[in-house]
């Protein structure tokens, strides 16, 4: 496929000239390609799989309630059929919304001296982007004479012209061709037009997600998350500096033209191109931690406490790191996972409809339950909502200060399921205290969970040499008060606090009789503990007692 395109300034109507000659490559195109070999051969292995990168949603149009004000429409037939001898007249009226989809309709309609009408919409001057992931979920008509496209042009088009502005074609398809195409155009080292493209077979009449991932070094093309093409733009190699600047988005469907030809299947008209959404993401830092704030009540921040996911005012989160999360690539291979700052191998995951901080055990089940799919906020499209990877009808939301993964059925729930990122929480460790809940353990041997009369669960059926381990992150070296919520029918048991593995031993306590297995009391001692991420264990030196939680407080 070849492209030769001339784009005058907007004062001349933003007209364009493309020369698509199917599989016939012009001499100039071949010379340009040879001159910009890109080292593509060394990158062939990358074409099998999407790159591992975490993305944060920064812009979207879901077309739920109409077409947003971030788009404007180009009208008419441009110069010489937009330079491609296209046969349609572009009209605003040919872009509508049906069932939450943008629909661009190509019609057999006499208008403005032309036999066909369609629509072309752009974000120029309204939404511009540099780097990131740009994607749209689309369904195409795939009929003779039609040319749907999702693409980008350099925002400096009006001042430098084309091809110096650069162009990124995310997706193009023509006629009934069983392939979609991805291409870049730029001003080559000789000052002329250069281009490089790839294609992949796909059933375009079904919905697919078409995307590019663009950074200062590469542009990669994907269909449904699988890469099919890549271009190296590292250090603006071969005059590719165009791709280190801002671009705007375009959506259109041409009728006829130099590339698809002029044999239009009028029996297929009107024909519709469906766009479920357009989304733009930025690359999240691989090392940065953020906090996540609920839409309402204002300021409530996602955190973990005694392993339970919940929301609290940031001033009450101590240590502050319990409210900080690194958004990493979803452990299931897509989406995102919430990695705790204080417990680096622990992630927020859904468990029986609730959200808990648990240690990654490497299982497929854990990876899936700790993965969420980012979507525009359920309230009004702003902010972010997190959809369960395993149950797509359920979302992360807060209710009565606790986090759940539930179906969303009303306006309050949509608000409770909408969040936005904020700066990482900071603060001194003064007054540090954390509670290690019975069911928040990392590892356990011999003990069993059972319902507690004080709510939640406790560890019971404890015999000598049973043990339980928790993850713990302490802010500083020093003396800590360790409290144990215990119950015993007749007493006589002894517990020992130690580092996981058995050494060192921090201290031991006798468990008194409380007169019943669910009659609770608190015993405590003061021990010396070191700062940092660690695992502590409670070991039973004798049987006959239950344990509800352990609380560690800086003395």
Coordinates of C-alpha atoms in Angstrom, one line a residue, residues 8-401:
X8 CA -2.4 22.5 2.5
X9 CA -3.0 24.8 5.4
X10 CA -6.4 25.0 7.1
X11 CA -7.0 28.3 5.4
X12 CA -7.3 26.2 2.2
X13 CA -10.0 24.0 3.8
X14 CA -7.8 21.2 5.3
X15 CA -7.9 19.4 2.0
X16 CA -5.7 16.4 1.4
X17 CA -4.2 14.4 -1.4
X18 CA -3.7 10.7 -1.0
X19 CA -2.5 8.2 -3.6
X20 CA -3.3 4.7 -2.5
X21 CA -2.3 2.2 -5.1
X22 CA -3.2 -1.1 -3.4
X23 CA -0.3 -3.5 -3.5
X24 CA 1.6 -1.6 -6.1
X25 CA 4.5 0.3 -4.4
X26 CA 5.8 3.4 -6.2
X27 CA 9.5 3.8 -6.8
X28 CA 9.6 6.8 -4.4
X29 CA 7.9 4.9 -1.6
X30 CA 10.4 2.0 -2.0
X31 CA 13.3 4.4 -2.0
X32 CA 11.9 6.0 1.2
X33 CA 11.5 2.7 2.9
X34 CA 14.9 1.6 2.0
X35 CA 16.3 4.8 3.4
X36 CA 14.5 4.3 6.7
X37 CA 15.0 0.6 7.3
X38 CA 14.4 1.2 11.1
X39 CA 16.1 -2.0 12.1
X40 CA 12.6 -3.6 11.8
X41 CA 14.0 -7.0 11.2
X42 CA 15.4 -7.0 14.7
X43 CA 12.0 -6.2 16.1
X44 CA 10.0 -8.9 14.4
X45 CA 9.8 -10.9 17.6
X46 CA 7.9 -8.0 19.3
X47 CA 5.0 -8.5 16.9
X48 CA 3.6 -11.4 18.8
X49 CA 2.6 -9.8 22.1
X50 CA 1.6 -6.5 23.5
X51 CA 4.3 -4.7 25.6
X52 CA 4.0 -4.8 29.3
X53 CA 3.1 -1.2 30.3
X54 CA 0.7 0.3 32.8
X55 CA -1.6 2.9 31.4
X56 CA -3.7 5.7 33.0
X57 CA -6.8 6.9 31.2
X58 CA -6.5 10.7 30.5
X59 CA -9.1 11.4 27.8
X60 CA -12.1 9.6 26.3
X61 CA -15.3 9.9 24.4
X62 CA -17.7 7.0 25.3
X63 CA -20.5 8.5 23.1
X64 CA -23.0 7.5 25.8
X65 CA -25.1 10.6 25.6
X66 CA -24.0 12.1 22.4
X67 CA -20.8 13.4 20.7
X68 CA -18.7 15.4 23.1
X69 CA -17.6 19.0 22.4
X70 CA -14.0 17.7 21.9
X71 CA -14.8 17.1 18.3
X72 CA -15.5 19.4 15.3
X73 CA -16.7 18.5 11.8
X74 CA -15.1 19.1 8.5
X75 CA -17.7 19.9 5.8
X76 CA -17.7 19.4 2.0
X77 CA -15.5 17.6 -0.5
X78 CA -12.3 19.5 0.0
X79 CA -10.0 20.1 -2.9
X80 CA -10.3 17.4 -5.6
X81 CA -12.2 15.1 -3.3
X82 CA -9.9 15.7 -0.3
X83 CA -7.1 15.2 -2.7
X84 CA -8.0 11.6 -3.2
X85 CA -10.8 12.1 -5.7
X86 CA -13.2 10.9 -3.0
X87 CA -16.9 10.9 -4.1
X88 CA -18.7 12.0 -0.9
X89 CA -19.7 15.3 0.6
X90 CA -19.0 15.4 4.4
X91 CA -21.9 16.5 6.5
X92 CA -22.4 16.9 10.3
X93 CA -25.7 15.2 10.0
X94 CA -24.1 11.9 9.0
X95 CA -22.6 11.5 12.5
X96 CA -25.1 10.3 15.1
X97 CA -25.2 8.3 18.3
X98 CA -27.1 5.0 18.5
X99 CA -27.2 2.8 21.6
X100 CA -24.0 4.4 23.0
X101 CA -22.1 4.1 19.8
X102 CA -20.9 6.9 17.4
X103 CA -22.3 6.0 14.0
X104 CA -20.8 7.5 10.8
X105 CA -23.2 6.7 8.0
X106 CA -22.3 6.7 4.3
X107 CA -25.4 7.4 2.2
X108 CA -26.5 7.4 -1.4
X109 CA -27.7 11.0 -1.2
X110 CA -27.4 13.8 -3.7
X111 CA -26.0 16.8 -1.8
X112 CA -23.8 19.7 -2.7
X113 CA -23.3 18.4 -6.2
X114 CA -22.1 15.0 -5.0
X115 CA -23.7 11.6 -5.2
X116 CA -22.8 10.4 -1.7
X117 CA -22.6 11.9 1.9
X118 CA -20.6 10.8 4.9
X119 CA -18.9 12.4 8.0
X120 CA -15.4 13.4 9.1
X121 CA -14.6 14.6 12.6
X122 CA -11.4 15.9 14.2
X123 CA -10.1 17.0 17.6
X124 CA -7.8 19.7 16.2
X125 CA -7.4 22.6 18.6
X126 CA -9.6 20.8 21.1
X127 CA -7.7 17.8 22.2
X128 CA -4.0 17.2 21.3
X129 CA -1.8 14.3 22.5
X130 CA 1.9 13.4 22.5
X131 CA 2.8 9.8 23.4
X132 CA 0.5 7.3 25.1
X133 CA -1.9 4.6 24.0
X134 CA -4.7 5.7 21.6
X135 CA -7.5 3.2 21.0
X136 CA -11.0 2.8 19.6
X137 CA -13.4 -0.1 19.6
X138 CA -15.0 -0.2 16.2
X139 CA -17.1 -2.2 13.8
X140 CA -16.8 -1.5 10.0
X141 CA -19.1 -2.2 7.1
X142 CA -16.5 -3.7 4.7
X143 CA -18.2 -2.9 1.4
X144 CA -16.9 -2.0 -2.0
X145 CA -16.2 1.7 -2.3
X146 CA -15.9 2.4 1.4
X147 CA -12.8 3.6 3.2
X148 CA -13.2 4.0 7.0
X149 CA -10.3 5.4 9.0
X150 CA -9.1 6.2 12.6
X151 CA -6.0 8.3 12.4
X152 CA -3.9 11.2 13.7
X153 CA -2.2 14.3 12.2
X154 CA 0.4 16.6 13.7
X155 CA -1.0 19.6 15.5
X156 CA 1.4 21.9 13.7
X157 CA -0.2 21.0 10.3
X158 CA -1.3 24.6 9.7
X159 CA 2.2 26.0 10.0
X160 CA 4.4 23.3 8.5
X161 CA 2.1 21.5 6.1
X162 CA 2.2 17.9 5.2
X163 CA 4.2 15.6 5.4
X164 CA 6.3 17.6 7.8
X165 CA 3.4 17.5 10.3
X166 CA 3.5 13.7 10.4
X167 CA 0.6 11.3 10.2
X168 CA -0.2 8.2 12.2
X169 CA -2.9 5.9 10.6
X170 CA -4.1 3.8 13.5
X171 CA -6.6 1.9 11.3
X172 CA -7.6 2.0 7.7
X173 CA -9.7 -0.5 5.7
X174 CA -11.0 -0.5 2.2
X175 CA -13.7 -2.3 0.2
X176 CA -14.1 -5.9 1.3
X177 CA -10.3 -6.2 1.9
X178 CA -9.9 -8.8 4.8
X179 CA -7.1 -6.7 6.4
X180 CA -6.7 -3.5 8.3
X181 CA -3.7 -1.2 7.8
X182 CA -1.5 0.8 10.1
X183 CA 0.9 3.4 8.6
X184 CA 3.1 6.4 9.4
X185 CA 3.9 9.3 7.0
X186 CA 6.6 11.9 7.5
X187 CA 9.1 14.1 5.7
X188 CA 12.1 11.9 4.9
X189 CA 15.8 12.7 5.0
X190 CA 15.6 14.0 1.4
X191 CA 12.8 16.4 2.2
X192 CA 10.2 14.3 0.4
X193 CA 7.4 12.1 1.6
X194 CA 8.3 8.8 3.4
X195 CA 6.0 6.2 4.8
X196 CA 6.0 2.8 6.4
X197 CA 3.0 0.5 7.0
X198 CA 1.9 -2.9 7.9
X199 CA -1.4 -4.8 7.9
X200 CA -3.1 -7.8 9.5
X201 CA -6.1 -9.9 8.5
X202 CA -9.2 -9.3 10.6
X203 CA -13.0 -9.6 10.3
X204 CA -13.7 -5.9 10.2
X205 CA -17.4 -6.4 10.4
X206 CA -17.1 -7.6 14.0
X207 CA -16.1 -5.3 16.9
X208 CA -12.3 -4.9 17.5
X209 CA -10.1 -2.6 19.5
X210 CA -7.6 -0.8 17.2
X211 CA -4.8 0.9 19.0
X212 CA -1.3 2.4 18.8
X213 CA 1.2 2.6 21.7
X214 CA 3.5 5.5 21.1
X215 CA 6.5 6.6 23.1
X216 CA 9.7 8.5 22.2
X217 CA 11.3 5.3 20.8
X218 CA 8.6 3.3 19.1
X219 CA 5.1 3.3 17.7
X220 CA 3.4 0.0 17.8
X221 CA 0.1 -1.1 16.3
X222 CA -2.4 -3.5 17.9
X223 CA -5.7 -5.3 17.2
X224 CA -7.4 -6.6 20.3
X225 CA -4.1 -6.3 22.2
X226 CA -2.0 -8.2 19.7
X227 CA 0.8 -6.3 18.0
X228 CA 1.1 -6.5 14.2
X229 CA 3.4 -3.6 13.3
X230 CA 6.2 -1.4 14.8
X231 CA 8.3 1.6 13.8
X232 CA 11.5 2.8 15.4
X233 CA 11.6 6.6 16.0
X234 CA 14.4 6.6 18.6
X235 CA 16.4 9.8 18.6
X236 CA 14.3 11.0 15.5
X237 CA 16.1 8.4 13.4
X238 CA 15.7 9.1 9.6
X239 CA 14.1 12.5 10.2
X240 CA 11.2 11.1 12.2
X241 CA 11.2 14.1 14.5
X242 CA 7.5 14.7 13.6
X243 CA 6.6 11.9 16.0
X244 CA 8.1 13.7 19.0
X245 CA 5.3 16.4 18.8
X246 CA 1.6 16.8 19.5
X247 CA -1.1 15.1 17.3
X248 CA -4.9 15.3 17.0
X249 CA -7.4 12.6 16.2
X250 CA -9.6 12.0 13.2
X251 CA -12.5 9.7 12.4
X252 CA -14.0 9.5 8.9
X253 CA -15.5 7.2 6.3
X254 CA -14.8 8.1 2.7
X255 CA -16.8 6.9 -0.3
X256 CA -14.6 6.0 -3.3
X257 CA -11.2 7.5 -4.1
X258 CA -7.9 6.6 -5.5
X259 CA -7.1 3.8 -3.1
X260 CA -10.5 2.0 -2.8
X261 CA -11.4 2.8 -6.4
X262 CA -14.7 4.1 -7.8
X263 CA -16.8 1.0 -7.9
X264 CA -19.2 1.8 -5.1
X265 CA -21.7 -0.9 -4.1
X266 CA -24.8 1.3 -3.8
X267 CA -26.9 -1.6 -2.7
X268 CA -24.9 -1.6 0.6
X269 CA -25.9 2.0 1.3
X270 CA -26.6 3.4 3.8
X271 CA -23.6 1.8 5.4
X272 CA -22.5 2.4 9.0
X273 CA -19.2 2.6 10.8
X274 CA -19.7 2.0 14.6
X275 CA -17.4 3.5 17.2
X276 CA -18.1 2.3 20.8
X277 CA -15.5 4.5 22.3
X278 CA -12.2 6.4 21.8
X279 CA -9.8 6.5 24.7
X280 CA -6.3 7.9 25.3
X281 CA -4.0 6.8 28.0
X282 CA -0.7 8.1 29.3
X283 CA 2.1 5.7 30.5
X284 CA 2.1 5.4 34.2
X285 CA 5.5 5.6 35.9
X286 CA 7.0 2.2 36.7
X287 CA 8.1 3.5 40.1
X288 CA 5.5 6.1 41.1
X289 CA 2.9 5.6 43.9
X290 CA -0.4 7.5 43.9
X291 CA -3.4 7.6 46.1
X292 CA -6.9 7.1 44.8
X293 CA -9.7 9.4 45.9
X294 CA -13.4 8.7 45.8
X295 CA -15.8 11.0 43.9
X296 CA -18.0 11.2 47.0
X297 CA -17.8 11.8 49.9
X298 CA -15.0 14.2 48.9
X299 CA -11.5 13.2 50.0
X300 CA -12.2 9.6 50.9
X301 CA -9.0 7.6 49.9
X302 CA -8.6 4.0 49.1
X303 CA -6.4 2.3 51.7
X304 CA -5.9 -1.0 53.5
X305 CA -6.3 -1.6 57.2
X306 CA -5.7 -5.0 58.8
X307 CA -5.7 -6.2 55.2
X308 CA -9.3 -5.1 54.5
X309 CA -9.8 -2.6 51.7
X310 CA -11.6 0.5 52.7
X311 CA -11.8 4.3 52.3
X312 CA -10.9 6.9 54.9
X313 CA -10.0 10.5 55.1
X314 CA -6.3 10.8 54.2
X315 CA -5.4 12.4 57.6
X316 CA -6.5 9.3 59.4
X317 CA -4.3 6.9 57.3
X318 CA -1.3 6.0 59.3
X319 CA 1.1 4.9 58.1
X320 CA 0.5 7.0 55.0
X321 CA 1.8 4.3 52.8
X322 CA -1.3 2.2 53.5
X323 CA -3.1 4.6 51.2
X324 CA -0.5 4.6 48.4
X325 CA -0.6 2.3 45.4
X326 CA 1.5 1.6 42.4
X327 CA -0.7 0.9 39.3
X328 CA 1.1 -2.0 37.6
X329 CA 0.1 -4.0 34.6
X330 CA -2.7 -6.3 35.6
X331 CA -1.4 -9.6 37.0
X332 CA -3.7 -11.4 34.6
X333 CA -1.9 -9.9 31.6
X334 CA -4.2 -6.9 30.9
X335 CA -5.8 -4.1 32.9
X336 CA -4.2 -2.9 36.1
X337 CA -3.4 -4.2 39.6
X338 CA -3.1 -2.1 42.8
X339 CA 0.3 -2.9 44.4
X340 CA 0.6 -1.8 48.0
X341 CA 3.5 0.6 48.8
X342 CA 4.0 -0.9 52.3
X343 CA 3.6 -4.5 51.2
X344 CA 5.3 -4.8 47.7
X345 CA 4.2 -8.4 47.1
X346 CA 0.6 -7.7 48.1
X347 CA -2.2 -6.5 45.9
X348 CA -5.8 -5.4 46.3
X349 CA -8.0 -8.3 45.2
X350 CA -11.6 -9.3 45.3
X351 CA -12.5 -12.1 47.6
X352 CA -16.2 -13.2 47.9
X353 CA -17.4 -9.8 46.8
X354 CA -15.1 -7.9 49.2
X355 CA -11.7 -6.1 48.5
X356 CA -8.7 -7.3 50.5
X357 CA -5.0 -6.8 50.5
X358 CA -3.5 -10.2 50.0
X359 CA -0.1 -11.5 49.2
X360 CA 0.4 -12.7 45.6
X361 CA 0.6 -16.5 45.8
X362 CA 1.3 -16.8 42.0
X363 CA -1.9 -18.7 41.3
X364 CA -4.0 -18.0 38.2
X365 CA -7.0 -17.3 40.5
X366 CA -5.1 -14.7 42.5
X367 CA -3.8 -13.0 39.4
X368 CA -7.3 -12.7 37.9
X369 CA -8.9 -11.6 41.2
X370 CA -6.2 -8.9 41.6
X371 CA -6.8 -7.5 38.1
X372 CA -9.2 -4.7 37.2
X373 CA -10.0 -3.1 33.9
X374 CA -9.9 0.7 33.8
X375 CA -12.9 2.5 32.4
X376 CA -14.2 6.1 32.4
X377 CA -15.9 7.0 35.6
X378 CA -19.4 5.6 35.8
X379 CA -20.9 8.9 37.0
X380 CA -20.3 11.1 33.9
X381 CA -17.2 9.7 32.1
X382 CA -14.7 11.7 34.2
X383 CA -12.4 10.0 36.6
X384 CA -11.9 6.3 36.5
X385 CA -13.9 3.2 37.5
X386 CA -12.4 -0.3 38.0
X387 CA -14.2 -3.3 36.5
X388 CA -13.6 -6.8 37.8
X389 CA -11.5 -8.8 35.4
X390 CA -13.4 -12.1 36.3
X391 CA -16.9 -10.7 36.6
X392 CA -17.4 -8.0 34.1
X393 CA -20.8 -6.9 35.6
X394 CA -19.1 -5.9 38.9
X395 CA -17.1 -2.9 39.9
X396 CA -14.9 -1.7 42.7
X397 CA -16.9 0.6 45.0
X398 CA -17.0 1.8 48.6
X399 CA -20.0 1.3 50.9
X400 CA -20.1 2.1 54.6
X401 CA -16.3 2.9 54.4

